[in-house]
Structure formats: structure tokens, C-alpha cells
PDB file of C-alpha atoms in Angstrom:
ATOM      1  CA  MET A   1     132.400-252.947 -24.073  1.00 54.00           C
ATOM      2  CA  LYS A   2     134.165-251.362 -21.104  1.00 48.00           C
ATOM      3  CA  LYS A   3     134.192-247.979 -22.866  1.00 48.00           C
ATOM      4  CA  LEU A   4     130.462-248.363 -23.602  1.00 44.00           C
ATOM      5  CA  LYS A   5     129.715-249.035 -19.924  1.00 48.00           C
ATOM      6  CA  ILE A   6     131.708-245.957 -18.902  1.00 49.00           C
ATOM      7  CA  LEU A   7     129.858-243.850 -21.494  1.00 45.00           C
ATOM      8  CA  LEU A   8     126.443-245.139 -20.327  1.00 44.00           C
ATOM      9  CA  LYS A   9     127.387-244.441 -16.724  1.00 49.00           C
ATOM     10  CA  GLY A  10     128.339-240.887 -17.628  1.00 49.00           C
ATOM     11  CA  VAL A  11     125.065-240.333 -19.498  1.00 42.00           C
ATOM     12  CA  LEU A  12     123.027-241.670 -16.566  1.00 46.00           C
ATOM     13  CA  THR A  13     124.924-239.408 -14.138  1.00 48.00           C
ATOM     14  CA  ILE A  14     124.213-236.336 -16.253  1.00 44.00           C
ATOM     15  CA  ALA A  15     120.550-237.331 -16.599  1.00 45.00           C
ATOM     16  CA  LEU A  16     120.261-237.773 -12.826  1.00 45.00           C
ATOM     17  CA  LEU A  17     121.825-234.349 -12.195  1.00 40.00           C
ATOM     18  CA  LEU A  18     119.432-232.717 -14.664  1.00 39.00           C
ATOM     19  CA  PHE A  19     116.451-234.438 -13.031  1.00 41.00           C
ATOM     20  CA  VAL A  20     117.487-233.220  -9.571  1.00 39.00           C
ATOM     21  CA  SER A  21     118.081-229.705 -10.912  1.00 40.00           C
ATOM     22  CA  PHE A  22     114.652-229.463 -12.557  1.00 38.00           C
ATOM     23  CA  SER A  23     112.994-230.985  -9.484  1.00 41.00           C
ATOM     24  CA  CYS A  24     114.543-228.306  -7.282  1.00 41.00           C
ATOM     25  CA  GLN A  25     113.376-225.613  -9.687  1.00 37.00           C
ATOM     26  CA  ASP A  26     109.849-227.046  -9.597  1.00 42.00           C
ATOM     27  CA  GLU A  27     109.903-226.988  -5.807  1.00 37.00           C
ATOM     28  CA  ALA A  28     111.050-223.364  -5.832  1.00 36.00           C
ATOM     29  CA  ILE A  29     108.207-222.450  -8.183  1.00 35.00           C
ATOM     30  CA  LYS A  30     105.700-224.263  -5.979  1.00 38.00           C
ATOM     31  CA  GLU A  31     107.062-222.447  -2.939  1.00 38.00           C
ATOM     32  CA  LEU A  32     106.282-219.072  -4.558  1.00 40.00           C
ATOM     33  CA  ASP A  33     102.878-220.163  -5.831  1.00 49.00           C
ATOM     34  CA  ASN A  34     100.053-218.285  -4.119  1.00 54.00           C
ATOM     35  CA  PRO A  35      96.816-220.296  -3.780  1.00 53.00           C
ATOM     36  CA  ASP A  36      94.991-217.022  -3.078  1.00 54.00           C
ATOM     37  CA  GLU A  37      96.486-215.058  -5.966  1.00 58.00           C
ATOM     38  CA  ASN A  38      93.045-214.468  -7.477  1.00 61.00           C
ATOM     39  CA  LYS A  39      91.811-212.891  -4.248  1.00 70.00           C
ATOM     40  CA  SER A  40      92.218-209.186  -3.704  1.00 78.00           C
ATOM     41  CA  GLN A  41      94.711-207.977  -1.109  1.00 83.00           C
ATOM     42  CA  ILE A  42      91.858-206.319   0.759  1.00 89.00           C
ATOM     43  CA  SER A  43      89.973-209.634   0.964  1.00 88.00           C
ATOM     44  CA  LEU A  44      93.080-211.347   2.327  1.00 84.00           C
ATOM     45  CA  ILE A  45      93.494-208.576   4.912  1.00 86.00           C
ATOM     46  CA  GLU A  46      89.904-209.142   6.072  1.00 89.00           C
ATOM     47  CA  GLU A  47      90.528-212.871   6.435  1.00 87.00           C
ATOM     48  CA  LYS A  48      93.851-212.531   8.255  1.00 83.00           C
ATOM     49  CA  ASN A  49      92.593-209.860  10.665  1.00 84.00           C
ATOM     50  CA  GLY A  50      89.065-211.190  11.197  1.00 88.00           C
ATOM     51  CA  VAL A  51      87.436-207.905  10.185  1.00 90.00           C
ATOM     52  CA  ILE A  52      84.905-206.688   7.637  1.00 92.00           C
ATOM     53  CA  LEU A  53      85.856-203.494   5.835  1.00 94.00           C
ATOM     54  CA  PHE A  54      83.601-200.980   4.129  1.00 96.00           C
ATOM     55  CA  LYS A  55      84.531-201.000   0.436  1.00 96.00           C
ATOM     56  CA  GLU A  56      83.829-199.119  -2.770  1.00 96.00           C
ATOM     57  CA  ASP A  57      85.155-199.749  -6.272  1.00 95.00           C
ATOM     58  CA  VAL A  58      86.087-196.735  -8.386  1.00 96.00           C
ATOM     59  CA  THR A  59      86.940-196.734 -12.100  1.00 96.00           C
ATOM     60  CA  ILE A  60      89.310-193.966 -13.206  1.00 96.00           C
ATOM     61  CA  THR A  61      89.623-193.098 -16.905  1.00 96.00           C
ATOM     62  CA  ASP A  62      92.337-190.976 -18.474  1.00 94.00           C
ATOM     63  CA  GLU A  63      91.605-187.907 -20.610  1.00 93.00           C
ATOM     64  CA  SER A  64      91.660-189.937 -23.842  1.00 91.00           C
ATOM     65  CA  GLY A  65      89.078-192.394 -22.515  1.00 92.00           C
ATOM     66  CA  GLN A  66      91.233-195.281 -23.776  1.00 93.00           C
ATOM     67  CA  ASN A  67      92.894-196.306 -20.528  1.00 94.00           C
ATOM     68  CA  LYS A  68      91.038-197.361 -17.401  1.00 94.00           C
ATOM     69  CA  VAL A  69      92.084-198.467 -13.940  1.00 92.00           C
ATOM     70  CA  THR A  70      89.626-199.830 -11.386  1.00 93.00           C
ATOM     71  CA  ILE A  71      90.641-199.462  -7.769  1.00 93.00           C
ATOM     72  CA  ARG A  72      89.031-200.737  -4.577  1.00 94.00           C
ATOM     73  CA  VAL A  73      89.060-198.383  -1.598  1.00 96.00           C
ATOM     74  CA  ALA A  74      88.319-199.753   1.872  1.00 96.00           C
ATOM     75  CA  ALA A  75      88.345-198.741   5.546  1.00 95.00           C
ATOM     76  CA  LEU A  76      87.070-199.916   8.933  1.00 93.00           C
ATOM     77  CA  ASP A  77      85.299-196.570   9.434  1.00 92.00           C
ATOM     78  CA  LYS A  78      82.503-195.957   6.919  1.00 94.00           C
ATOM     79  CA  ASN A  79      82.429-192.191   7.543  1.00 93.00           C
ATOM     80  CA  ARG A  80      86.190-191.948   6.991  1.00 93.00           C
ATOM     81  CA  LEU A  81      85.870-193.895   3.741  1.00 95.00           C
ATOM     82  CA  ASN A  82      83.003-191.737   2.426  1.00 95.00           C
ATOM     83  CA  GLU A  83      84.717-188.471   3.222  1.00 94.00           C
ATOM     84  CA  TYR A  84      87.982-189.647   1.701  1.00 95.00           C
ATOM     85  CA  LEU A  85      86.269-190.596  -1.559  1.00 95.00           C
ATOM     86  CA  HIS A  86      84.476-187.238  -1.780  1.00 94.00           C
ATOM     87  CA  SER A  87      87.232-184.945  -0.508  1.00 94.00           C
ATOM     88  CA  ARG A  88      89.942-186.323  -2.821  1.00 94.00           C
ATOM     89  CA  LYS A  89      90.289-186.207  -6.602  1.00 94.00           C
ATOM     90  CA  PHE A  90      91.886-189.173  -8.415  1.00 95.00           C
ATOM     91  CA  THR A  91      93.316-189.023 -11.931  1.00 95.00           C
ATOM     92  CA  ILE A  92      95.491-191.350 -14.016  1.00 93.00           C
ATOM     93  CA  THR A  93      98.012-190.650 -16.755  1.00 92.00           C
ATOM     94  CA  PRO A  94      99.318-193.337 -19.148  1.00 91.00           C
ATOM     95  CA  ILE A  95     103.108-193.419 -19.566  1.00 88.00           C
ATOM     96  CA  TYR A  96     104.476-194.516 -22.934  1.00 87.00           C
ATOM     97  CA  ASP A  97     108.228-194.148 -22.389  1.00 79.00           C
ATOM     98  CA  ARG A  98     110.356-196.439 -20.296  1.00 69.00           C
ATOM     99  CA  ARG A  99     111.869-194.536 -17.376  1.00 63.00           C
ATOM    100  CA  GLU A 100     115.441-195.245 -16.395  1.00 62.00           C
ATOM    101  CA  ASN A 101     115.611-195.508 -12.644  1.00 55.00           C
ATOM    102  CA  LYS A 102     118.237-193.704 -10.619  1.00 55.00           C
ATOM    103  CA  PRO A 103     120.502-195.803  -8.357  1.00 49.00           C
ATOM    104  CA  LEU A 104     119.172-195.707  -4.826  1.00 52.00           C
ATOM    105  CA  LYS A 105     120.625-197.220  -1.671  1.00 50.00           C
ATOM    106  CA  LEU A 106     117.737-198.711   0.257  1.00 55.00           C
ATOM    107  CA  THR A 107     117.606-198.809   4.024  1.00 55.00           C
ATOM    108  CA  PRO A 108     118.132-202.231   5.658  1.00 55.00           C
ATOM    109  CA  LEU A 109     115.049-204.425   5.829  1.00 56.00           C
ATOM    110  CA  THR A 110     113.078-204.183   9.037  1.00 57.00           C
ATOM    111  CA  GLU A 111     111.589-207.222  10.716  1.00 59.00           C
ATOM    112  CA  GLU A 112     108.406-208.498   9.111  1.00 58.00           C
ATOM    113  CA  SER A 113     105.151-207.179  10.533  1.00 59.00           C
ATOM    114  CA  THR A 114     102.829-209.425  12.527  1.00 60.00           C
ATOM    115  CA  VAL A 115      99.067-209.903  12.227  1.00 56.00           C
ATOM    116  CA  SER A 116      98.472-208.005  15.493  1.00 57.00           C
ATOM    117  CA  GLU A 117     100.490-205.051  14.208  1.00 58.00           C
ATOM    118  CA  GLU A 118      98.567-205.104  10.948  1.00 63.00           C
ATOM    119  CA  LYS A 119      95.208-205.099  12.709  1.00 61.00           C
ATOM    120  CA  GLU A 120      96.190-202.175  14.915  1.00 62.00           C
ATOM    121  CA  SER A 121      97.311-200.125  11.905  1.00 75.00           C
ATOM    122  CA  LEU A 122      93.942-200.614  10.194  1.00 83.00           C
ATOM    123  CA  GLN A 123      92.101-198.387  12.678  1.00 81.00           C
ATOM    124  CA  GLU A 124      92.878-195.149  10.821  1.00 84.00           C
ATOM    125  CA  MET A 125      93.972-196.550   7.468  1.00 90.00           C
ATOM    126  CA  ILE A 126      92.485-196.179   3.992  1.00 95.00           C
ATOM    127  CA  LEU A 127      93.334-199.195   1.823  1.00 94.00           C
ATOM    128  CA  THR A 128      93.596-198.833  -1.943  1.00 93.00           C
ATOM    129  CA  GLU A 129      94.147-201.692  -4.342  1.00 90.00           C
ATOM    130  CA  ILE A 130      94.290-201.910  -8.117  1.00 87.00           C
ATOM    131  CA  LEU A 131      91.714-204.500  -9.175  1.00 86.00           C
ATOM    132  CA  SER A 132      92.068-204.278 -12.944  1.00 86.00           C
ATOM    133  CA  GLN A 133      93.698-202.298 -15.731  1.00 87.00           C
ATOM    134  CA  GLU A 134      92.490-201.757 -19.296  1.00 90.00           C
ATOM    135  CA  LEU A 135      95.511-200.184 -20.968  1.00 89.00           C
ATOM    136  CA  LYS A 136      96.656-199.734 -24.549  1.00 90.00           C
ATOM    137  CA  LYS A 137      99.415-202.131 -25.587  1.00 88.00           C
ATOM    138  CA  ASP A 138     102.065-199.435 -25.765  1.00 88.00           C
ATOM    139  CA  VAL A 139     101.473-198.190 -22.198  1.00 88.00           C
ATOM    140  CA  LYS A 140     104.576-198.819 -20.057  1.00 84.00           C
ATOM    141  CA  GLY A 141     103.263-197.518 -16.751  1.00 85.00           C
ATOM    142  CA  ILE A 142     100.480-195.607 -15.060  1.00 88.00           C
ATOM    143  CA  GLY A 143     100.679-192.395 -13.052  1.00 89.00           C
ATOM    144  CA  PHE A 144      98.231-191.797 -10.194  1.00 91.00           C
ATOM    145  CA  ARG A 145      97.527-188.379  -8.795  1.00 93.00           C
ATOM    146  CA  ASN A 146      95.734-187.892  -5.481  1.00 93.00           C
ATOM    147  CA  GLU A 147      94.827-184.265  -4.803  1.00 93.00           C
ATOM    148  CA  PRO A 148      92.234-182.314  -2.809  1.00 93.00           C
ATOM    149  CA  ASN A 149      88.764-181.901  -4.265  1.00 93.00           C
ATOM    150  CA  PRO A 150      88.246-178.107  -3.960  1.00 90.00           C
ATOM    151  CA  ASP A 151      84.507-178.336  -4.631  1.00 90.00           C
ATOM    152  CA  TYR A 152      83.921-180.622  -1.646  1.00 89.00           C
ATOM    153  CA  ILE A 153      86.186-178.633   0.678  1.00 84.00           C
ATOM    154  CA  SER A 154      84.617-175.271  -0.235  1.00 84.00           C
ATOM    155  CA  ALA A 155      81.102-176.675   0.156  1.00 86.00           C
ATOM    156  CA  ASN A 156      81.850-178.163   3.585  1.00 79.00           C
ATOM    157  CA  GLY A 157      84.204-175.521   4.946  1.00 74.00           C
ATOM    158  CA  ARG A 158      86.647-178.147   6.198  1.00 76.00           C
ATOM    159  CA  VAL A 159      86.940-181.899   6.377  1.00 83.00           C
ATOM    160  CA  GLN A 160      86.210-183.993   9.453  1.00 86.00           C
ATOM    161  CA  TYR A 161      89.304-186.162   9.098  1.00 87.00           C
ATOM    162  CA  ILE A 162      92.164-183.686   8.826  1.00 86.00           C
ATOM    163  CA  ASN A 163      94.853-186.334   8.405  1.00 87.00           C
ATOM    164  CA  ASN A 164      94.792-189.394   6.169  1.00 89.00           C
ATOM    165  CA  ASN A 165      96.825-192.582   6.158  1.00 91.00           C
ATOM    166  CA  VAL A 166      96.558-194.337   2.819  1.00 92.00           C
ATOM    167  CA  ARG A 167      98.069-197.651   1.774  1.00 91.00           C
ATOM    168  CA  TYR A 168      98.394-198.527  -1.916  1.00 88.00           C
ATOM    169  CA  TYR A 169      98.923-202.118  -3.081  1.00 85.00           C
ATOM    170  CA  SER A 170     100.559-202.808  -6.427  1.00 76.00           C
ATOM    171  CA  PRO A 171      98.832-205.305  -8.763  1.00 66.00           C
ATOM    172  CA  LYS A 172     102.174-207.118  -9.127  1.00 63.00           C
ATOM    173  CA  TRP A 173     105.727-206.146  -8.435  1.00 59.00           C
ATOM    174  CA  PRO A 174     106.907-203.125 -10.401  1.00 62.00           C
ATOM    175  CA  GLU A 175     110.441-202.647 -11.641  1.00 66.00           C
ATOM    176  CA  ILE A 176     110.301-198.973 -10.792  1.00 74.00           C
ATOM    177  CA  LEU A 177     108.161-196.965  -8.394  1.00 78.00           C
ATOM    178  CA  SER A 178     108.297-193.172  -8.777  1.00 78.00           C
ATOM    179  CA  VAL A 179     106.909-190.809  -6.146  1.00 81.00           C
ATOM    180  CA  GLN A 180     106.433-187.030  -6.223  1.00 83.00           C
ATOM    181  CA  ALA A 181     105.029-184.784  -3.489  1.00 84.00           C
ATOM    182  CA  TYR A 182     103.698-181.277  -4.090  1.00 86.00           C
ATOM    183  CA  ASN A 183     103.138-180.671  -0.369  1.00 85.00           C
ATOM    184  CA  GLN A 184     104.548-182.286   2.746  1.00 87.00           C
ATOM    185  CA  VAL A 185     103.776-185.986   3.039  1.00 89.00           C
ATOM    186  CA  TYR A 186     105.192-188.865   5.074  1.00 88.00           C
ATOM    187  CA  PHE A 187     105.691-192.167   3.337  1.00 85.00           C
ATOM    188  CA  ARG A 188     107.346-195.563   3.429  1.00 85.00           C
ATOM    189  CA  ILE A 189     107.717-198.411   0.958  1.00 84.00           C
ATOM    190  CA  GLN A 190     107.295-202.049   1.984  1.00 84.00           C
ATOM    191  CA  GLN A 191     107.742-205.401   0.278  1.00 80.00           C
ATOM    192  CA  GLN A 192     106.240-208.817   0.815  1.00 78.00           C
ATOM    193  CA  TRP A 193     108.829-211.373  -0.233  1.00 72.00           C
ATOM    194  CA  ARG A 194     106.593-214.432   0.168  1.00 69.00           C
ATOM    195  CA  TRP A 195     102.823-214.521  -0.156  1.00 65.00           C
ATOM    196  CA  TRP A 196     102.385-215.937   3.379  1.00 69.00           C
ATOM    197  CA  SER A 197     104.809-213.572   5.101  1.00 73.00           C
ATOM    198  CA  GLY A 198     104.480-210.169   6.728  1.00 78.00           C
ATOM    199  CA  TRP A 199     105.692-206.881   5.283  1.00 81.00           C
ATOM    200  CA  SER A 200     109.227-205.504   5.542  1.00 81.00           C
ATOM    201  CA  THR A 201     110.059-201.824   5.218  1.00 82.00           C
ATOM    202  CA  ILE A 202     112.703-201.042   2.582  1.00 78.00           C
ATOM    203  CA  TRP A 203     112.438-197.240   2.631  1.00 78.00           C
ATOM    204  CA  GLY A 204     111.187-194.699   5.141  1.00 78.00           C
ATOM    205  CA  PRO A 205     109.343-193.491   7.046  1.00 80.00           C
ATOM    206  CA  ALA A 206     110.552-190.298   5.396  1.00 81.00           C
ATOM    207  CA  THR A 207     109.268-186.784   4.800  1.00 84.00           C
ATOM    208  CA  TRP A 208     108.832-185.363   1.325  1.00 80.00           C
ATOM    209  CA  CYS A 209     107.829-181.861   0.415  1.00 82.00           C
ATOM    210  CA  CYS A 210     107.562-179.270  -2.321  1.00 80.00           C
ATOM    211  CA  SER A 211     107.857-181.173  -5.606  1.00 73.00           C
ATOM    212  CA  GLN A 212     110.545-183.535  -4.271  1.00 72.00           C
ATOM    213  CA  TYR A 213     110.801-186.464  -6.648  1.00 72.00           C
ATOM    214  CA  SER A 214     112.643-189.775  -6.843  1.00 74.00           C
ATOM    215  CA  ASP A 215     112.627-193.184  -8.511  1.00 73.00           C
ATOM    216  CA  PHE A 216     112.894-196.399  -6.513  1.00 74.00           C
ATOM    217  CA  ASN A 217     114.236-199.576  -8.041  1.00 70.00           C
ATOM    218  CA  ILE A 218     111.960-202.387  -6.850  1.00 68.00           C
ATOM    219  CA  ASP A 219     112.887-205.880  -7.996  1.00 63.00           C
ATOM    220  CA  GLY A 220     111.569-209.259  -6.977  1.00 57.00           C
ATOM    221  CA  PRO A 221     108.924-208.981  -4.214  1.00 54.00           C
ATOM    222  CA  TRP A 222     105.556-210.668  -4.442  1.00 66.00           C
ATOM    223  CA  TYR A 223     103.769-207.385  -3.773  1.00 74.00           C
ATOM    224  CA  VAL A 224     104.733-203.812  -3.010  1.00 81.00           C
ATOM    225  CA  ARG A 225     102.771-201.379  -0.888  1.00 84.00           C
ATOM    226  CA  LEU A 226     103.219-197.657  -0.525  1.00 87.00           C
ATOM    227  CA  GLU A 227     102.025-196.027   2.693  1.00 88.00           C
ATOM    228  CA  ILE A 228     101.435-192.264   2.678  1.00 90.00           C
ATOM    229  CA  SER A 229     100.350-190.007   5.563  1.00 90.00           C
ATOM    230  CA  PHE A 230      99.167-186.506   4.671  1.00 90.00           C
ATOM    231  CA  ASP A 231      96.713-183.769   5.625  1.00 89.00           C
ATOM    232  CA  TYR A 232      93.638-182.817   3.607  1.00 87.00           C
ATOM    233  CA  ARG A 233      95.543-180.115   1.660  1.00 87.00           C
ATOM    234  CA  SER A 234      98.319-182.385   0.394  1.00 90.00           C
ATOM    235  CA  ASP A 235      98.771-183.285  -3.241  1.00 91.00           C
ATOM    236  CA  PHE A 236     100.954-186.172  -4.401  1.00 89.00           C
ATOM    237  CA  TYR A 237     101.658-188.319  -7.439  1.00 88.00           C
ATOM    238  CA  PHE A 238     103.219-191.725  -8.009  1.00 85.00           C
ATOM    239  CA  GLU A 239     103.860-194.099 -10.891  1.00 81.00           C
ATOM    240  CA  TRP A 240     104.086-197.863 -11.304  1.00 78.00           C
ATOM    241  CA  PHE A 241     106.236-199.175 -14.147  1.00 73.00           C
ATOM    242  CA  ASN A 242     105.706-202.834 -15.097  1.00 63.00           C
ATOM    243  CA  TRP A 243     107.522-204.638 -17.881  1.00 49.00           C
TER     244      TRP A 243
END
């Protein structure tokens, strides 16, 4: 009988430990749960900053016609938004092979941004967000190219907004982000570790030029955003890999 009591006590102790462990895991999952996960990042930015942005949705199809990505482009300035959409050419390329990322030492995290800082940065910013993707099952990633639209530039002589600041939001965290610049651009990569927090810079600001290329290992944030500053002649390309 004494041995039975000891055995029962041991079983109850193990059961209690398992219950506490699973409860803690549940709490951790709840902590990461985003009640606004079905809202677009642009909509959340409007709510947090108390602004209304001009927006336009654009569907980009690859050459095969079998892969589509719909993006939302937004800005505080309607004229800036319209010119950006007409003066730039967007194309996508499906990627079927997994890319092995190169080891990269990231810069230390900066302090998280505040709402006031975010609102100030919106004044001259173009926001771009991936709303949906219709991709073949064997597609491992998508490449985006943003280049000048020569037809618009030749027809208008020059653009009104010589410099652009564009912010891209990932649909979910990627394992690898690859960036390539064909002309000089300035960029930085930021992460949002919790859905309610600000953004922390993990790379940049840095200057890239002349076909410079690199892979960034991104692991674990809620969202990633890539900020690029460039003039109207610049041409750049980046890829999201999600597995």
C-alpha cells in the first residue's frame, strides 16, 4: 500500500508538471496572437497614426500567367502615389529552387520606433503591402523587380518627385530576404517582434550600388519591412522566400 501511495504521488506530480508546462505554452501562444491579423498593415498604420491614406491595389502576373501577386500601394500625397504608380514598372518572377542563405552578422537592434516617429516618416513615404498571392504549389519564393517606366519618363521629360522612399511589408516572416541593386539605393531592414510593438532596425541604413547582391537570414519576427530610398532612375530587385 505504501508503495502504491508513492507511485500515485509520483504520477500526480508528473501530471501537474505537464499541466503547468502546457498552460505556459498556451499563454505564450496567446501572447503572440494578433487580433488584427486579418487587417492589412496599411489599415493598421492608418488607425495608429490617425490618418487616411490614398490607396490603389495592383495585381502583378508573371510571364506564364500562372502566378499572381496583388499588392496595395498607399501614400499621404495623392499626386506622389499616382506618379509613382505610372513612373515605375513592377514585375514578379516565381522561384522554384530553395536558396541557401549566406551567413550574415546583423547589426545590433535599435530601439523600437514610436507612433510619432512613424507618423513623421509617412510624409514622403510610399507604402507597399502584399495582400494576396496565387502561386503554384512548387513555388518557393517570389522575386519583385521595381524599375523605371521608360515610356512615362520619355513622355513627361522628367518626374516631379525625383526621389522615392518606399516601404515594403512582408505577408508573413520570410526565412530569407534577398536584395539586389542595379543602381545606387539606400535601404534598411526592420523587424516587428510583437504585433503591438514598434519596429527595430536589424540592418542598415546602408548604400548599395551596381548589381551588389546579398541574402539576409530573417527568422522569427511577426513581420518584416524593407525600406528603400532611391531616385527615379534606380532599378532594384528583391526576393521573399517562405517555407
